[in-house]
XYZ file of C-alpha atoms in Angstrom:
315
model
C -60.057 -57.863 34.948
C -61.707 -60.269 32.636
C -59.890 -63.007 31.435
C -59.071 -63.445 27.619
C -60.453 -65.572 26.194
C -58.707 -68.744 24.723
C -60.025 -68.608 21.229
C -59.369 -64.617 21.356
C -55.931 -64.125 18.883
C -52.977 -62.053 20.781
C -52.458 -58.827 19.394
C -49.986 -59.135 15.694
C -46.599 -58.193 16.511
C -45.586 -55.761 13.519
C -43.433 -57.654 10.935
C -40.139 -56.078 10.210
C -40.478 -53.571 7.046
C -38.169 -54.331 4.284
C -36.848 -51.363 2.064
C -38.922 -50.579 -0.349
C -38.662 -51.664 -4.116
C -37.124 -49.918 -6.874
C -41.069 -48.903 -8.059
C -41.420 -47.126 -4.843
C -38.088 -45.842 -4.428
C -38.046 -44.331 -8.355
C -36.553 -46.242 -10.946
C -32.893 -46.157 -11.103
C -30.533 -45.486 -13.658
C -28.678 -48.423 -15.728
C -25.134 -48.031 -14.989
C -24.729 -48.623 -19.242
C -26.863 -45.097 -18.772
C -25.392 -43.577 -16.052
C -21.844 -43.827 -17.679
C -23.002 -42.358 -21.011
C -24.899 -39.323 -19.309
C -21.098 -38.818 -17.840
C -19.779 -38.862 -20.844
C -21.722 -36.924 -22.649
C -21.163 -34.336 -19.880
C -17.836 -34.570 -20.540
C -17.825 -34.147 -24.179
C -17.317 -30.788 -24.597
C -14.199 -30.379 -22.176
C -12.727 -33.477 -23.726
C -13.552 -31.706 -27.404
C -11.983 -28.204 -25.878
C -8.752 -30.045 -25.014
C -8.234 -32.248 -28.255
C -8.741 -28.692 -30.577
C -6.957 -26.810 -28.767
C -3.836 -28.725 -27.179
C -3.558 -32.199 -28.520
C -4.169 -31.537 -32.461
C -1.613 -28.099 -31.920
C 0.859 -30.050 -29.656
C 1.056 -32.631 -32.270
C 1.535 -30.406 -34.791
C 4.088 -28.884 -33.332
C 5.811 -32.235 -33.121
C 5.651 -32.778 -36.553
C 6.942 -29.390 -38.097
C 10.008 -29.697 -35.254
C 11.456 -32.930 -37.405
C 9.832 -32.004 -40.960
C 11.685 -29.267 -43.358
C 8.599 -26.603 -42.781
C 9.252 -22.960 -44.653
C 6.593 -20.332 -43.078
C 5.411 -19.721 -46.622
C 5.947 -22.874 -48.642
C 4.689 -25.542 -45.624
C 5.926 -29.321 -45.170
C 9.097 -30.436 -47.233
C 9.295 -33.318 -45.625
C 11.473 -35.337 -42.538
C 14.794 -33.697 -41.749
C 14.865 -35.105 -38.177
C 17.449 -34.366 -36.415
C 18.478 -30.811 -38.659
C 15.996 -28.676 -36.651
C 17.494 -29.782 -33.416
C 20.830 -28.883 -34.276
C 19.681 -25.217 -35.620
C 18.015 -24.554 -32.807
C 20.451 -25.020 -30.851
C 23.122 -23.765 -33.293
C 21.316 -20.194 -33.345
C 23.485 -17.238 -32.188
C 20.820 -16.088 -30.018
C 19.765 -19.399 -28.564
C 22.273 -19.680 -25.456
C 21.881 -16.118 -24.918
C 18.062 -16.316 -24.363
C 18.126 -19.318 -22.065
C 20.551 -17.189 -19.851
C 18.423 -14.429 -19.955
C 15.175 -15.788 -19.781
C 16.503 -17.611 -16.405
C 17.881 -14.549 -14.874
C 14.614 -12.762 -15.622
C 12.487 -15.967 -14.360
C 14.665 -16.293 -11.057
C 14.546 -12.344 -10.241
C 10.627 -12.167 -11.215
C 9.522 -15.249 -9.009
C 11.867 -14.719 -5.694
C 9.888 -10.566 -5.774
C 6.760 -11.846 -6.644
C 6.507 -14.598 -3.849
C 8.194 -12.651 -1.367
C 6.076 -9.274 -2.343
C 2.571 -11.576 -1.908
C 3.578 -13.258 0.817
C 4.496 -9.946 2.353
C 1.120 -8.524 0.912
C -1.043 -11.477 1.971
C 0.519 -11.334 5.692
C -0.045 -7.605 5.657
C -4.096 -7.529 4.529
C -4.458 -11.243 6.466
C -7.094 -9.241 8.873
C -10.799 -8.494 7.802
C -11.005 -4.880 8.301
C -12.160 -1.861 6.546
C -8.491 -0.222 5.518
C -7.451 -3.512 5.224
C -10.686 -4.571 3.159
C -9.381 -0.879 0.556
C -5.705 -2.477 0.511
C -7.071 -5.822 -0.830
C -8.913 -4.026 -3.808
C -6.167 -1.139 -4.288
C -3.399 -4.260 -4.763
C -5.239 -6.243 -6.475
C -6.888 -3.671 -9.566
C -3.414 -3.773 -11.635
C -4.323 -7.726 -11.814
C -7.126 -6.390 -13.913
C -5.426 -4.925 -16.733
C -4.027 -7.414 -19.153
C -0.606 -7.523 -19.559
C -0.401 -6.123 -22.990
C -1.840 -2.780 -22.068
C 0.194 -2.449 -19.024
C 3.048 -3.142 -21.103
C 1.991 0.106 -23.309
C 1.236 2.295 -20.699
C 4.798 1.859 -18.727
C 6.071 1.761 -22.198
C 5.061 5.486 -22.268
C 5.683 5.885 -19.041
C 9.539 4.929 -19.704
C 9.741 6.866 -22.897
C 12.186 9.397 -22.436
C 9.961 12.086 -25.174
C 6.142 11.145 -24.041
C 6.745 10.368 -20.428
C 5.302 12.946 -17.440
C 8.677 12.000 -15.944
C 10.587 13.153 -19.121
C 12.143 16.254 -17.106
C 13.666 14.618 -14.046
C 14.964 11.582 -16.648
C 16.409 14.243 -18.539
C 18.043 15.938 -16.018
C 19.235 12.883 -13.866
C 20.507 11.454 -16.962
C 18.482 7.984 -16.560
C 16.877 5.557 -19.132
C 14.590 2.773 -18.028
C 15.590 0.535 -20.876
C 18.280 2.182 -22.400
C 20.863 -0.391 -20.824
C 20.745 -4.004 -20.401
C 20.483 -4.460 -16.488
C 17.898 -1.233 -16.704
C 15.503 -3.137 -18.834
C 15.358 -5.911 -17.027
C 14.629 -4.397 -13.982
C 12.395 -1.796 -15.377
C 10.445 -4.794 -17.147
C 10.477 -6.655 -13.679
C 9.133 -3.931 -11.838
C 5.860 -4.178 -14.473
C 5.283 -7.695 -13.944
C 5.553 -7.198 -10.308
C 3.078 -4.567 -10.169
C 0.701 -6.215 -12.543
C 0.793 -9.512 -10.617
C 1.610 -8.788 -6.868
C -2.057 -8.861 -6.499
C -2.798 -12.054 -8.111
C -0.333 -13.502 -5.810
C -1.553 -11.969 -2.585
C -4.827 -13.992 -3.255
C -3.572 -16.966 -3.525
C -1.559 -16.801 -0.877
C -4.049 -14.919 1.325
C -6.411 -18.451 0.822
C -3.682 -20.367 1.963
C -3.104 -18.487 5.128
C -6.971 -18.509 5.854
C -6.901 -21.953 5.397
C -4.375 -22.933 8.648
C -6.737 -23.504 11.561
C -6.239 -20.316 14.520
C -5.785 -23.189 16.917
C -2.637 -23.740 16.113
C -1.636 -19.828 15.868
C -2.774 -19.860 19.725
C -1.239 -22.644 20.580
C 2.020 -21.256 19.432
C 1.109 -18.095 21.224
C 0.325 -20.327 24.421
C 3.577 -21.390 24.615
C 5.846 -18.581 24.098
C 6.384 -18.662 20.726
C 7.866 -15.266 18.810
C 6.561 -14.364 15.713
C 9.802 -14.930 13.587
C 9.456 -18.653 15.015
C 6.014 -18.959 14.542
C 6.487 -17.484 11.253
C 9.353 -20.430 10.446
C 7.625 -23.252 12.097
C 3.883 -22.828 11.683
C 2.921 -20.269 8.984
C 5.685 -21.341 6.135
C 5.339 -25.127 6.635
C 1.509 -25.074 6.471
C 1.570 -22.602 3.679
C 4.268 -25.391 1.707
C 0.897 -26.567 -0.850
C 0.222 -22.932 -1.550
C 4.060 -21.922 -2.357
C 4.052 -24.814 -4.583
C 1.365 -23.648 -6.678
C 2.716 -19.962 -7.173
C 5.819 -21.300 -7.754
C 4.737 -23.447 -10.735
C 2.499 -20.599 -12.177
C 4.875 -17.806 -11.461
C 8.001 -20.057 -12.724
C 6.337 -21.088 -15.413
C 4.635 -17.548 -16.736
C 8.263 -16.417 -16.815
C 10.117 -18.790 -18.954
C 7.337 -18.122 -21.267
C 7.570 -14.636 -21.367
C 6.688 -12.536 -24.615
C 4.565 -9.934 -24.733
C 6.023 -7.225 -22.324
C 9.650 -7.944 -23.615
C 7.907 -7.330 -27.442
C 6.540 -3.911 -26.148
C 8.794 -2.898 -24.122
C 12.538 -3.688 -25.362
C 11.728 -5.355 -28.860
C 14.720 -7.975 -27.379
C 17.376 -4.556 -26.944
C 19.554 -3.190 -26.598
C 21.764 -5.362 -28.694
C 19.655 -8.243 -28.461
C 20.183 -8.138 -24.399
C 16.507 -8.902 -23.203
C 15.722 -11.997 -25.886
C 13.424 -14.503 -23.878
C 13.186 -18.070 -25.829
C 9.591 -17.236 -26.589
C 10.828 -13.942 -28.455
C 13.283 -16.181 -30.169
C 10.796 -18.682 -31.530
C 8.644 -15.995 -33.048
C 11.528 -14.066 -34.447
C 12.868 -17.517 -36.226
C 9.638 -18.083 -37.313
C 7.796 -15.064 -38.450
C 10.980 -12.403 -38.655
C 14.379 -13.480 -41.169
C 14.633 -17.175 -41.238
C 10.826 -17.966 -41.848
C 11.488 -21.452 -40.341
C 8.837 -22.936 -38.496
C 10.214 -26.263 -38.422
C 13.231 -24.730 -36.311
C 10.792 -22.634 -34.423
C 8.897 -25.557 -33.538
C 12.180 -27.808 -32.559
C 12.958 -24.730 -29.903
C 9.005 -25.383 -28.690
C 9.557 -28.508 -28.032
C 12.892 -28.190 -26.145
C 10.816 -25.278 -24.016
C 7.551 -27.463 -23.129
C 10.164 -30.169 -22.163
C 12.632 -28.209 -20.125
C 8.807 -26.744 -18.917
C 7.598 -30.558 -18.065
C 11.320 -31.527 -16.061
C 11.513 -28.339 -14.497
C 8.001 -28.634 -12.912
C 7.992 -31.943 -12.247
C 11.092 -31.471 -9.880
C 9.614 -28.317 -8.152
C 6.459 -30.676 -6.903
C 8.952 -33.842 -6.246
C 10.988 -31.190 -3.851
C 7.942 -29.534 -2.434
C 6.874 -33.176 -1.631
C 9.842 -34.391 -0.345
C 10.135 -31.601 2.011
C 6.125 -32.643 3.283
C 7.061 -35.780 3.594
């Protein structure tokens, strides 16, 4: 080979690149721009919430320690008179009871019916695929026509089950215990459904590993029901229980339809009671707003201590 010659210059070894500049890279954002573009994507949410939650909330504040006739408007601070009304009222202690007993007996059916439910369609199959859909189309009827179609349905003069009422001698809501349950059974078939899909995510969410693993070592299903299924499950049964304890207490519209608060004032929910006090007899909405605010803080407390105990029980 031919030597190389001396004043020959050895091949350039490649200089490291260095990243390339803003210019070539596109420019970049300020982050005094960047922070405005998020807030102006924000806006509208933020604007959403103040109308419609903050102004109102505060509002109701106000007219629950101001003298406030329905017709006449503010009279001025009374705090703590409204208070004392409210809880005063004949009907108040007898709404809390009841609204309780219906919240308790409407959340323990509706868990248990869509976990049941959810458990029952948990397979991808075709009948299982028509179960899904034929649970789940009563969640797609709002609640106020559902309460006027088993409203006829219970009517002992309109109802296609008129005859056999008649001749068994039942009413759906002509006792106290019978409306309640006859309202209960509504709510549980317009929101069994709803319920089955939420639970249903949750149960698609725990890994099959685990189910196999149970499986792998003996486990029944009752046990791996206990200690797989329900502890893995614990976020999900927090969230129905918030929504489904909390769509209770506030209650209204299929008591209204259905039972108008009767017999005798038996099936009053605290919701019922604020509109009566404020739109029906007294015409108070400064005592109708004191009872509002007692609700959205018994509502606050008791779901505050739901997700403290479901954590605690994580933990």
């Amino acid at each position: 080979m031919p030597a190389l010659n001396e004043q020959e210059a050895p091949m350039s070894v490649t200089a490291p690149s260095r990243p390339p500049s803003p210019a070539v890279r596109g420019r970049a954002r300020p982050p005094g721009r960047q922070a405005l573009l998020g807030w102006l994507y924000a806006t509208p949410t933020a604007v959403f919430v103040v109308l419609l939650f903050a102004v109102p909330l505060l509002l109701v504040v106000k007219m629950s320690v101001s003298r406030w006739p329905l017709l006449t408007g503010d009279q001025g601070i009374n705090a703590p008179d409204n208070f004392v009304k409210a809880i005063n009222h004949r009907f108040f202690t007898d709404s809390v009871v009841f609204t309780v007993k219906y919240t308790v007996l409407a959340t323990v059916l509706l868990l248990a019916l869509g976990l049941g439910l959810a458990l029952l369609v948990q397979e991808s199959s075709r009948w299982n695929n028509l179960l899904r859909a034929s649970f789940l189309i009563p969640s797609a009827l709002g609640l106020a026509s559902a309460s006027l179609l088993f409203y006829v349905l219970y009517s002992p003069y309109a109802s296609p089950l008129a005859p056999v009422m008649d001749h068994l001698g039942v009413t759906f809501l002509g006792s106290p215990n019978a409306a309640l349950f006859s309202t209960t059974f509504l709510i549980v078939w317009r929101y069994a459904g709803f319920y089955m899909v939420l639970m249903l995510v949750g149960l698609q969410g725990i890994p099959a590993d685990v189910y196999e693993a149970a499986r792998s070592d003996g486990a029944s299903r009752w046990q791996t029901f206990r200690k797989i299924t329900l502890p893995l499950l614990r976020p999900t049964l927090a969230l129905t229980t918030v929504l489904c304890v909390t769509g209770s207490l506030l209650a209204f519209e299929q008591f209204y339809i259905l039972t108008k608060g009767g017999p005798d004032n038996s099936t009053i929910t605290v919701v019922q009671l604020i509109y009566m006090v404020a739109f029906q007899g007294q015409n108070d909405l400064g005592v109708a707003a004191a009872i509002s605010v007692i609700v959205l803080l018994a509502l606050i407390l008791i779901n505050a201590l739901q997700l403290r105990a479901f954590r605690s029980e994580e933990s």
